[in-house]
CSV table of C-alpha atoms and ligand atoms in Angstrom, one decimal:
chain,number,residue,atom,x,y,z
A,1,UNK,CA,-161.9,-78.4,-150.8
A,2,UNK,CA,-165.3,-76.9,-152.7
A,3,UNK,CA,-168.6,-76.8,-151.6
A,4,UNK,CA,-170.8,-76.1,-154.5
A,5,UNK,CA,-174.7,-76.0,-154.1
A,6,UNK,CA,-177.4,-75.9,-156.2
A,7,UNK,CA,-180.9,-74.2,-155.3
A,8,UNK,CA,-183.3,-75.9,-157.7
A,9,UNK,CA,-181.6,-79.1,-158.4
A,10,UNK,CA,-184.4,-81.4,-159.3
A,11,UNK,CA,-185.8,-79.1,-162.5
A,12,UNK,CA,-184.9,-78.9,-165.9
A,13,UNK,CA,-181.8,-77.1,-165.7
A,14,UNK,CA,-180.6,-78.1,-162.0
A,15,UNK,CA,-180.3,-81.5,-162.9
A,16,UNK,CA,-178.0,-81.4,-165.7
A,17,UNK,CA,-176.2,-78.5,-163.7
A,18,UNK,CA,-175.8,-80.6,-161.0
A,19,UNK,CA,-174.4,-83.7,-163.2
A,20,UNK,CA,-171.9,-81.3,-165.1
A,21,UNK,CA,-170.7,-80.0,-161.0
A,22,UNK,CA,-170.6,-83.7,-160.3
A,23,UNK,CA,-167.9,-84.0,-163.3
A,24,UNK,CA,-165.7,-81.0,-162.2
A,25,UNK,CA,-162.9,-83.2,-160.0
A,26,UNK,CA,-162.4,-79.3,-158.0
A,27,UNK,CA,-165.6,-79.7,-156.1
A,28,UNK,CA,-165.4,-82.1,-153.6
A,29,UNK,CA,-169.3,-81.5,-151.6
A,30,UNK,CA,-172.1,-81.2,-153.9
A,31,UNK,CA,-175.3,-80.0,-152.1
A,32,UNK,CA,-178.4,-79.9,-153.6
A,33,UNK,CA,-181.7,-78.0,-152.6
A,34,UNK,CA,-185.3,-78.2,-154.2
A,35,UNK,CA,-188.8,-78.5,-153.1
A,36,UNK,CA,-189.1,-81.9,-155.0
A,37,UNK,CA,-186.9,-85.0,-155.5
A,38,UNK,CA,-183.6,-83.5,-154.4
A,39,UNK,CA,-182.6,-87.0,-152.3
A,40,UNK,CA,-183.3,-89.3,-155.3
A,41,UNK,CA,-181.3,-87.1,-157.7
A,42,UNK,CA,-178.4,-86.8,-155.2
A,43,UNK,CA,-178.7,-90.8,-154.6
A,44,UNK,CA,-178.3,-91.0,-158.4
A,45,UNK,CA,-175.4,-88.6,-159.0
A,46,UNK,CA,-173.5,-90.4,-155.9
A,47,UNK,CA,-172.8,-93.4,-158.0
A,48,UNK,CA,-170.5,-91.0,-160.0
A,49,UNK,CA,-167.0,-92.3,-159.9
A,50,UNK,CA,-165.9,-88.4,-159.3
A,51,UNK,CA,-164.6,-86.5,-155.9
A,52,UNK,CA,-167.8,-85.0,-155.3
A,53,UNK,CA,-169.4,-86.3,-152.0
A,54,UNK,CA,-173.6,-85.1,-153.2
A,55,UNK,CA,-176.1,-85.1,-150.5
A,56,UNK,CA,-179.9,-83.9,-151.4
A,57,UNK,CA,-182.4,-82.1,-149.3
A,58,UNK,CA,-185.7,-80.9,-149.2
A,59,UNK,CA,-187.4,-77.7,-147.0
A,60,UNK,CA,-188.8,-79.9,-144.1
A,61,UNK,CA,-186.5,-79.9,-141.1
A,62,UNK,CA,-183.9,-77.0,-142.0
A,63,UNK,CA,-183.2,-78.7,-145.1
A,64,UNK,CA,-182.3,-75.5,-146.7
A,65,UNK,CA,-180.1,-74.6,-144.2
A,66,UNK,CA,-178.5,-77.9,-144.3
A,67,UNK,CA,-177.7,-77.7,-147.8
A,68,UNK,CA,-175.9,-74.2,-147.3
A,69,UNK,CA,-173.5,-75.2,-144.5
A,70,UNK,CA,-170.0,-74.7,-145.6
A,71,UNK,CA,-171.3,-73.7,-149.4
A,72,UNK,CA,-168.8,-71.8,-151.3
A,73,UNK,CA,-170.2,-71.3,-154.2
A,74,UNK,CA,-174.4,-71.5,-154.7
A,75,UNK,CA,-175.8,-71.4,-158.3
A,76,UNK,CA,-179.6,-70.8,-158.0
A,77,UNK,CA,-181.4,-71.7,-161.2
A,78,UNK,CA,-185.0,-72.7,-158.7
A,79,UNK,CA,-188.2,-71.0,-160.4
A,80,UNK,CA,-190.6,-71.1,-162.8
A,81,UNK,CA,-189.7,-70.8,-166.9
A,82,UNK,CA,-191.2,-69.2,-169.4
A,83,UNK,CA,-194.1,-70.2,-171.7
A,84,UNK,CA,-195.0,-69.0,-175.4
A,85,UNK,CA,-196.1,-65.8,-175.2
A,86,UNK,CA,-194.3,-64.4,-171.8
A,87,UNK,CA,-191.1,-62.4,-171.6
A,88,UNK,CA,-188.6,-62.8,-168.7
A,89,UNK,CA,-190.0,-60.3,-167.0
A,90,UNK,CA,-194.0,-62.2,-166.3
A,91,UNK,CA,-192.2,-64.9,-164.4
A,92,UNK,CA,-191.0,-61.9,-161.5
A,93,UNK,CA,-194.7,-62.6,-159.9
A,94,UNK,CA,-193.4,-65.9,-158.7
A,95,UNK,CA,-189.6,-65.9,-159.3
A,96,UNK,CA,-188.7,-62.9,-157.1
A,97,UNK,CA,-190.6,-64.7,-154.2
A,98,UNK,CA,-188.5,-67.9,-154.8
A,99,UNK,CA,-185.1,-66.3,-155.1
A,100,UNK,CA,-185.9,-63.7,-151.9
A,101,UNK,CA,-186.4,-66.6,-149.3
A,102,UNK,CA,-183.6,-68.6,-150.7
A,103,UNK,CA,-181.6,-65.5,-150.3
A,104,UNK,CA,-182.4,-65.3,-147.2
A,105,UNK,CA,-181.2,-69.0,-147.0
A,106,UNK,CA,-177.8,-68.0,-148.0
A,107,UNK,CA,-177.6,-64.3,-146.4
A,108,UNK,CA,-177.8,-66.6,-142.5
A,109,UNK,CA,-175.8,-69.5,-143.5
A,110,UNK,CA,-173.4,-69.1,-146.0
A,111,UNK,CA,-173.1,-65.1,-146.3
A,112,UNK,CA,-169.8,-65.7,-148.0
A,113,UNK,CA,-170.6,-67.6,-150.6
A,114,UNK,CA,-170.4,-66.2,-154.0
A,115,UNK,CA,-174.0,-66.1,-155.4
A,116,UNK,CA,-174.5,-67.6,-158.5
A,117,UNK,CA,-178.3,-66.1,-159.9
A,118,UNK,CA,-179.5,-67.9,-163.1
A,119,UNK,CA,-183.6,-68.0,-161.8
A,120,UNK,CA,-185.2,-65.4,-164.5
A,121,UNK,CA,-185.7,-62.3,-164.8
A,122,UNK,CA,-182.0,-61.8,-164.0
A,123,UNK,CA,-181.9,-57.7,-164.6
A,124,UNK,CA,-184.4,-58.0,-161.4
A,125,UNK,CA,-183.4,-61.0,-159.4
A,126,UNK,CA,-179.8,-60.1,-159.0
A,127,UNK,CA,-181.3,-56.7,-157.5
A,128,UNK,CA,-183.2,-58.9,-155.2
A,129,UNK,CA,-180.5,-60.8,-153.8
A,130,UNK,CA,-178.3,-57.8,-153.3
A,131,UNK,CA,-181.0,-56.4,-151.1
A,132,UNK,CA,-181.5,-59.5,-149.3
A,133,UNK,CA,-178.2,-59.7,-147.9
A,134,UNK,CA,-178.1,-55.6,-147.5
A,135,UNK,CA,-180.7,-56.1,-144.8
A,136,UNK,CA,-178.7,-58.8,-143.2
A,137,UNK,CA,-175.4,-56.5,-143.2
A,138,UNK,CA,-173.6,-58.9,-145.5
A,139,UNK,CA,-173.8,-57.7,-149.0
A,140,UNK,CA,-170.1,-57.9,-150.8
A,141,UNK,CA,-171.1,-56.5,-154.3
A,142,UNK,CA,-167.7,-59.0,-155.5
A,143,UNK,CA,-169.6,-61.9,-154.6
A,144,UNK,CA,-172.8,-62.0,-156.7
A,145,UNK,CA,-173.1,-62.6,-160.1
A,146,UNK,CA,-175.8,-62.8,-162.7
A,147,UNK,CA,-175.4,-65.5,-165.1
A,148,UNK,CA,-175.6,-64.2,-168.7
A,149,UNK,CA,-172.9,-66.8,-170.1
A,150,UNK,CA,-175.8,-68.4,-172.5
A,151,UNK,CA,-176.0,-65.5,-174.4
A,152,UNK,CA,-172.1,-65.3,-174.7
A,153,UNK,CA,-172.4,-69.3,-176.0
A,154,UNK,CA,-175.3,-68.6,-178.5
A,155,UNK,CA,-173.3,-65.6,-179.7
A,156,UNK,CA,-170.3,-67.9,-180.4
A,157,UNK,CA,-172.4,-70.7,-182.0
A,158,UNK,CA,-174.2,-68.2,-184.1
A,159,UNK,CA,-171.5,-66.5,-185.3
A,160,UNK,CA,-170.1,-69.8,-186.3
A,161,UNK,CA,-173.0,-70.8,-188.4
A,162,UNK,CA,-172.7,-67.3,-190.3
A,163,UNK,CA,-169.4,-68.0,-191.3
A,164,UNK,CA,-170.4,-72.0,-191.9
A,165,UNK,CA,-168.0,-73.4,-189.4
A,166,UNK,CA,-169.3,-75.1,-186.2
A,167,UNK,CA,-165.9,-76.7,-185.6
A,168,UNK,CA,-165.1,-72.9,-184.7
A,169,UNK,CA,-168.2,-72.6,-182.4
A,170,UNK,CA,-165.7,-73.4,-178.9
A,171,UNK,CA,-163.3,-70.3,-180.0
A,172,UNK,CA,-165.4,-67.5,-180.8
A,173,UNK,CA,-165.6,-65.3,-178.2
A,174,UNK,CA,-168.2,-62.2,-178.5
A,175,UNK,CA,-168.9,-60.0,-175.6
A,176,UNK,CA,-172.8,-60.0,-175.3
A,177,UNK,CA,-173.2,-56.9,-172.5
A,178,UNK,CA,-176.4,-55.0,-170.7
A,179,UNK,CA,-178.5,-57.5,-169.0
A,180,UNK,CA,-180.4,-60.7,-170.0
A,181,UNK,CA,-183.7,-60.4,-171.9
A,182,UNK,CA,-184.4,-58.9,-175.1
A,183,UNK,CA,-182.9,-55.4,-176.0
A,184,UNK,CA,-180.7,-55.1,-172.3
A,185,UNK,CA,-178.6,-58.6,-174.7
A,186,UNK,CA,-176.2,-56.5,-176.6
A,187,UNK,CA,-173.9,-58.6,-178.5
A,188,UNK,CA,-170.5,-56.8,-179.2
A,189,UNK,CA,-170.4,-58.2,-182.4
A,190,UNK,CA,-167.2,-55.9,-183.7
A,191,UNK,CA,-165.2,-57.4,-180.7
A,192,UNK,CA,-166.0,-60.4,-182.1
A,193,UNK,CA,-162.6,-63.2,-181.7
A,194,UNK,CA,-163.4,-63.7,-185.4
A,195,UNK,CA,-163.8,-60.7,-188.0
A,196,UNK,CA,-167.7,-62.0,-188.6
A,197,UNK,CA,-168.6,-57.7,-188.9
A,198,UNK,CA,-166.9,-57.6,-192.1
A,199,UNK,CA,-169.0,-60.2,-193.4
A,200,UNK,CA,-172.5,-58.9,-192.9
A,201,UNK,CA,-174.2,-56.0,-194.6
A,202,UNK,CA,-176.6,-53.9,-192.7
A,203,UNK,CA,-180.0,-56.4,-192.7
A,204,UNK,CA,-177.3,-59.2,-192.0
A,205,UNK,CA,-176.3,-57.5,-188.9
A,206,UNK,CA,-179.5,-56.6,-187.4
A,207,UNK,CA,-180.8,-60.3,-188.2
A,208,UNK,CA,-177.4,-61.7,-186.0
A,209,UNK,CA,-178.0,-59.2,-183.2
A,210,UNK,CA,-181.9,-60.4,-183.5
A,211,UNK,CA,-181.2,-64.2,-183.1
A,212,UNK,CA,-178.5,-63.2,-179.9
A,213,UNK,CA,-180.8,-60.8,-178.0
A,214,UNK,CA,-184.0,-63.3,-178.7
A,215,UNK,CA,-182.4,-66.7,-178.5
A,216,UNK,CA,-184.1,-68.1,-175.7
A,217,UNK,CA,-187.6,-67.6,-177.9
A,218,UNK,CA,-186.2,-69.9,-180.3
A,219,UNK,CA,-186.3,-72.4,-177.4
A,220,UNK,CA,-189.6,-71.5,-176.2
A,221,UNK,CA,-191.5,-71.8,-178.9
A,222,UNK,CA,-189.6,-75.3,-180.3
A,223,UNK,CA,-190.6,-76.8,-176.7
A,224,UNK,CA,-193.5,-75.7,-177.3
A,225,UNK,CA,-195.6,-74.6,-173.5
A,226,UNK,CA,-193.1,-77.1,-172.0
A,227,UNK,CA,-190.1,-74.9,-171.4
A,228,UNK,CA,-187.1,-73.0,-172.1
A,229,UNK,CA,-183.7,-73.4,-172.4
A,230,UNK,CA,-182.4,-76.3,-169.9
A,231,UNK,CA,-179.6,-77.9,-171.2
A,232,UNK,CA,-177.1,-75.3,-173.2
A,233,UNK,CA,-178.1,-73.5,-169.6
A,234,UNK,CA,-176.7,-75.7,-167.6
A,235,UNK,CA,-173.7,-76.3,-170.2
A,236,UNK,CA,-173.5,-72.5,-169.8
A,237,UNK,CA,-174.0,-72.6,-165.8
A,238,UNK,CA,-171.3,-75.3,-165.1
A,239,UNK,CA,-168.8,-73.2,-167.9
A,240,UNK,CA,-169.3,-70.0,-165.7
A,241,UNK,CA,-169.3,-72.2,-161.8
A,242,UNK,CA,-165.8,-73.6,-163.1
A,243,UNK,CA,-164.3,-70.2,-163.7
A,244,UNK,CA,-165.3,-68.9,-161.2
A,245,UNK,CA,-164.4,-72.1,-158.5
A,246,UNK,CA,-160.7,-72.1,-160.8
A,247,UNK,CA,-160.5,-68.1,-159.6
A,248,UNK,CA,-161.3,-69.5,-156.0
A,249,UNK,CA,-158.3,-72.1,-156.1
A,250,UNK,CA,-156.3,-69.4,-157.1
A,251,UNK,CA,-156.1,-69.3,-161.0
A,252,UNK,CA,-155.6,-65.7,-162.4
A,253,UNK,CA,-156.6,-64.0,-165.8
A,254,UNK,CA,-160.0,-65.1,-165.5
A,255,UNK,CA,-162.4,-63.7,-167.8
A,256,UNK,CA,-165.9,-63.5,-168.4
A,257,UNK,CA,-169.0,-61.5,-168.7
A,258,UNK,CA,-171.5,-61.3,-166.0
A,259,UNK,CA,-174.6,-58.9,-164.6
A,260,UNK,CA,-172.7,-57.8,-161.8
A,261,UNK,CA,-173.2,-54.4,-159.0
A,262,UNK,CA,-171.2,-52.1,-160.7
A,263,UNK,CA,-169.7,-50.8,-157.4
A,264,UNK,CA,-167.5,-54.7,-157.3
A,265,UNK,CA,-165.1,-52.3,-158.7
A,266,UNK,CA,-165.8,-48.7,-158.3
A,267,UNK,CA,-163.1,-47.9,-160.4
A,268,UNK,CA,-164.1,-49.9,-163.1
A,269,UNK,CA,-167.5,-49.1,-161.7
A,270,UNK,CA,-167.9,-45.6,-162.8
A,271,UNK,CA,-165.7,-45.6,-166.3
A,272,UNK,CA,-168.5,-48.3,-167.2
A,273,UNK,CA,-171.3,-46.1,-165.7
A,274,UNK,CA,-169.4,-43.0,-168.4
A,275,UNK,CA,-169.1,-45.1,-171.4
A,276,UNK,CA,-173.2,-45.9,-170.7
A,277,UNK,CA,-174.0,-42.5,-169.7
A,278,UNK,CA,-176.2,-43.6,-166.8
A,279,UNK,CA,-175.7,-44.2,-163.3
A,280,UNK,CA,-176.7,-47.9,-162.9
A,281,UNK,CA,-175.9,-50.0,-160.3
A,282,UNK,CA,-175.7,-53.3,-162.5
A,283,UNK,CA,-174.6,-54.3,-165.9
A,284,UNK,CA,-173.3,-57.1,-167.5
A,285,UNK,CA,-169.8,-56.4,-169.1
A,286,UNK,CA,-166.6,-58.5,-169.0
A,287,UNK,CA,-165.2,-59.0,-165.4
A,288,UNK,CA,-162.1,-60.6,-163.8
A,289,UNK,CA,-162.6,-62.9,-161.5
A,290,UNK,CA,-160.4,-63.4,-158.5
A,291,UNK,CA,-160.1,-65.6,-155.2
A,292,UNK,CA,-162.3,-63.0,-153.9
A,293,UNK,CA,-164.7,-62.4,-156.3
A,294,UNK,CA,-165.0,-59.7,-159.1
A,295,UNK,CA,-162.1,-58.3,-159.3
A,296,UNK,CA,-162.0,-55.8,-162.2
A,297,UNK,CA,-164.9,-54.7,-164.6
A,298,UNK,CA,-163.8,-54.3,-168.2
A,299,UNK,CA,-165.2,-51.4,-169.6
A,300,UNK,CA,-167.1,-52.0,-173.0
A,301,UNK,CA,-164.1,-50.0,-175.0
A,302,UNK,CA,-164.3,-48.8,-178.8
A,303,UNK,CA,-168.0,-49.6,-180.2
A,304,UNK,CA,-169.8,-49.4,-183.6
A,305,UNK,CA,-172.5,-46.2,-183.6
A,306,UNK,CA,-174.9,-49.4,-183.9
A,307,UNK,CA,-173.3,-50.3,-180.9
A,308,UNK,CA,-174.0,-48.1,-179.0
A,309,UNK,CA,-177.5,-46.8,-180.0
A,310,UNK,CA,-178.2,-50.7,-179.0
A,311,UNK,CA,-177.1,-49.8,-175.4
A,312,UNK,CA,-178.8,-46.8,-175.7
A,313,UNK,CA,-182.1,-48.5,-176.1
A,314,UNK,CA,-181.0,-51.5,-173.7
A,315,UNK,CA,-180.2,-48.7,-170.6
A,316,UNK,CA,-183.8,-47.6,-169.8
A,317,UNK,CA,-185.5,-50.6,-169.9
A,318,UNK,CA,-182.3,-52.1,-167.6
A,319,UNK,CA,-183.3,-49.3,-165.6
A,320,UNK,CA,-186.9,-50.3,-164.7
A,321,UNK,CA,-185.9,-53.8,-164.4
A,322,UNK,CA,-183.6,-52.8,-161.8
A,323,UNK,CA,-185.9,-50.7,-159.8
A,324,UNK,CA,-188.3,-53.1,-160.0
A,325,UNK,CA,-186.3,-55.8,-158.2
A,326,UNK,CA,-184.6,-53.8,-156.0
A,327,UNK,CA,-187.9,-52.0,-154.7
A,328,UNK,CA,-189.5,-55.2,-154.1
A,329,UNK,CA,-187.4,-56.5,-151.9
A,330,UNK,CA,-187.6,-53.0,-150.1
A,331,UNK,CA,-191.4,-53.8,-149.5
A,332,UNK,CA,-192.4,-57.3,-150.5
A,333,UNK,CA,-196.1,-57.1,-151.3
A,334,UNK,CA,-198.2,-60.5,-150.5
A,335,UNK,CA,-196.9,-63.7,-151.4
A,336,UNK,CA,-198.8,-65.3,-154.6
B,1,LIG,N1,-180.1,-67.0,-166.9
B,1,LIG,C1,-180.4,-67.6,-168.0
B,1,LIG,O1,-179.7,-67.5,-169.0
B,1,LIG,C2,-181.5,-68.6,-168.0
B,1,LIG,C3,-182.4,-68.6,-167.0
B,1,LIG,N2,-183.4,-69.5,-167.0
B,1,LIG,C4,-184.4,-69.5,-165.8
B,1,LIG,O2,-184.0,-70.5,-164.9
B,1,LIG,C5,-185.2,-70.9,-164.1
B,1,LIG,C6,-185.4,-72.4,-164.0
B,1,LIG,O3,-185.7,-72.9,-165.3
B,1,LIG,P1,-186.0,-74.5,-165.4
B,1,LIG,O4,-184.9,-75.3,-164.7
B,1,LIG,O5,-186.2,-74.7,-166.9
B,1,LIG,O6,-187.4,-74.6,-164.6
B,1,LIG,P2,-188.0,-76.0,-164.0
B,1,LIG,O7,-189.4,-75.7,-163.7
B,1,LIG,O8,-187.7,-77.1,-164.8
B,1,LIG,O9,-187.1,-76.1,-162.7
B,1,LIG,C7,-187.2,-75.2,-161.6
B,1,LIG,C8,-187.0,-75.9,-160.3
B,1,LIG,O10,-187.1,-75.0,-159.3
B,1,LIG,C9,-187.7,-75.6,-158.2
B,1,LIG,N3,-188.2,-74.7,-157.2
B,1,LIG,C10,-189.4,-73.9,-157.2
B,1,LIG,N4,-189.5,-73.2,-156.1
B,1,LIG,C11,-188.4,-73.5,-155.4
B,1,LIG,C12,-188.0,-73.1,-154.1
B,1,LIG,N5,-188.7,-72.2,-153.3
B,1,LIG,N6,-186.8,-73.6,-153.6
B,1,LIG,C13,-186.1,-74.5,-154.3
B,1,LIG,N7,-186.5,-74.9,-155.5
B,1,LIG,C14,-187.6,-74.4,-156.0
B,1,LIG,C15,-188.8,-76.5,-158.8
B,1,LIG,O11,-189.3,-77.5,-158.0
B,1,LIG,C16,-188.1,-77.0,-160.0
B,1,LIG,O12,-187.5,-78.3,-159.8
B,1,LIG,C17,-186.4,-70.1,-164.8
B,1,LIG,O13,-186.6,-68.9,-164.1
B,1,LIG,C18,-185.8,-69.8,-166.2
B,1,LIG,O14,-186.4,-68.7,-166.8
B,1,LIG,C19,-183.6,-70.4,-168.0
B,1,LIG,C20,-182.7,-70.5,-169.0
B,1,LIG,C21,-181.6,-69.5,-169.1
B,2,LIG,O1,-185.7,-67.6,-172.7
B,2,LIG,C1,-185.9,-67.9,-171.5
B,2,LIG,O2,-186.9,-67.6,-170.9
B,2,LIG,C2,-184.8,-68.6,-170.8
B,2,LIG,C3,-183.6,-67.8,-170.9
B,2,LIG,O3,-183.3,-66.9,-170.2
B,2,LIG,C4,-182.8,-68.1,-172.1
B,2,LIG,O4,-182.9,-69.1,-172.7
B,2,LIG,O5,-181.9,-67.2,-172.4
């Protein structure tokens, strides 16, 4: 029995999210949240000849709250997206708002659940839920998880183009590490499933890192003022909820990158926190995932010098997006 939730169901990427967790015959309640149209999407999905039992609801009369009941597993992609022009980090003005109430949500009802953050910017919003559910008393550091797995797909479709081969797009694996947004996305391109590095000279390189760390921009600017990414997001999304929901029912040797608190393994933790030579509390690196959550972080092992002078110039930046998220939720300033 799964309880999976989403926080933001009725928008461009909750709605395909939620249709992909309809699909996965291991959830068997769907719960969906938004502050729009959450009962006619969960009417529609209900027709769905799967296990999932999907109920919608909407803020007035605890509707929140009756969406969390019994969740084990809460992906939150609710918030604004970006337009042309804007990095991740313009939308915290509204986003951090959005994701600190509806951690709140979750850090009273379902305090166990593991916490699924997709809502942008992610270096800051994962910061924001952790100190949402400090306050409560309630934060397990295995148990939230910053969703970064679009970069890791782009990586693996791009580095099947390079080599002219989409048919191996769904076998490439690259770790992408850091955070999500510009320079934090450092692909790990000489870790790469398939030997791309020795195809690409210098300029080559830098173009391939380019295209992984600004993917999303591609997006923006093709939809033109009307989005970003929705749909490899929530292909992404439901990839990352399944692994995570298989580690739940028990599978092992689950693996997978995430922005995670770096003390879910202090072990693992602090050889991560060496190989970066700073003291951060959360980066995105491999993990293994467990019935109870993050079970070991993967340190980054052997990189290239350009390697690392990319994590060099992604730490200080992940740095101020940390504090920034974290501090806010220390003292919220007015709501916009
Ligand atoms: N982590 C990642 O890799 C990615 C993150 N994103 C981010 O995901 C977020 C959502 O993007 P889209 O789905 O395209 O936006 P959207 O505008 O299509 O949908 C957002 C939904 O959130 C809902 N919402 C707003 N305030 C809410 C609240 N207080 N409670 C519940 N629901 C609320 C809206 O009503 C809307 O239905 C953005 O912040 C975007 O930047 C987008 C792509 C990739
Ligand atoms: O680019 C954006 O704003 C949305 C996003 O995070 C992505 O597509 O990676």
């Amino acid at each position: 029995m799964v309880k999976a939730v989403v926080l933001g169901a009725a928008g461009g990427i909750g709605q395909p999210l939620a249709l992909l967790l309809k699909t996965n015959p291991l959830i068997t309640e769907l719960g969906l949240f938004d502050i729009v149209n959450t009962p006619g999407v969960a009417a529609d999905l209900s027709h769905i000849a799967t296990p999932a039992k999907v109920e919608g609801y909407l803020p007035p009369d605890d509707g929140l709250a009756k969406t969390l009941k019994g969740a084990d597993i809460v992906v939150i992609p609710a918030g604004v997206p970006r337009k042309p022009g804007m990095t991740r980090d313009d939308l915290f003005k509204i986003n951090a708002g959005i994701v600190r109430d509806l951690a709140t949500g979750i850090a009273t009802t379902a305090p166990k659940a593991f916490v699924l953050v997709i809502s942008n910017p992610v270096n800051s919003t994962v910061p924001i839920v952790a100190e949402v559910f400090k306050q409560h008393g309630t934060f397990d550091p295995k148990r939230l998880f910053g969703v970064t797995t679009l970069d890791v797909v782009r990586a693996s479709t791009f580095v099947s183009e390079v080599i002219n081969d989409l048919s191996k797009a769904p076998e490439i694996v690259v770790p992408v590490v850091g955070g999500h947004s510009g320079v934090t996305i450092v692909p790990i391109l000489s870790q790469s499933s398939h030997p791309v590095l020795s195809l690409l000279d210098g300029d080559k390189l830098k173009a391939l890192t380019d295209r992984i760390q600004f993917g999303g921009d591609e997006v923006v600017k093709a939809k033109d003022g009307t989005g970003s990414a929705t749909l490899s997001m929530a292909y992404a999304g439901a990839e990352f909820a399944t692994k995570v929901i298989k580690a739940l029912a028990g599978e092992k040797g689950l693996i997978a990158p995430s922005y995670v608190h770096l003390d879910a393994d202090k072990e693992g933790g602090a050889a991560l926190k060496k190989e970066i030579g700073k003291d951060l509390d959360y980066f995105s690196t491999n993990i293994e995932i467990g019935p109870n959550g993050v079970e070991r972080i993967i340190p980054l092992g052997k990189l290239t010098d350009y390697e690392k002078q990319l994590i060099a110039a992604a730490v200080p930046e992940l740095e101020t997006n940390i504090a920034k998220g974290a501090t806010f939720q220390k003292a919220p300033p007015a709501k916009v």
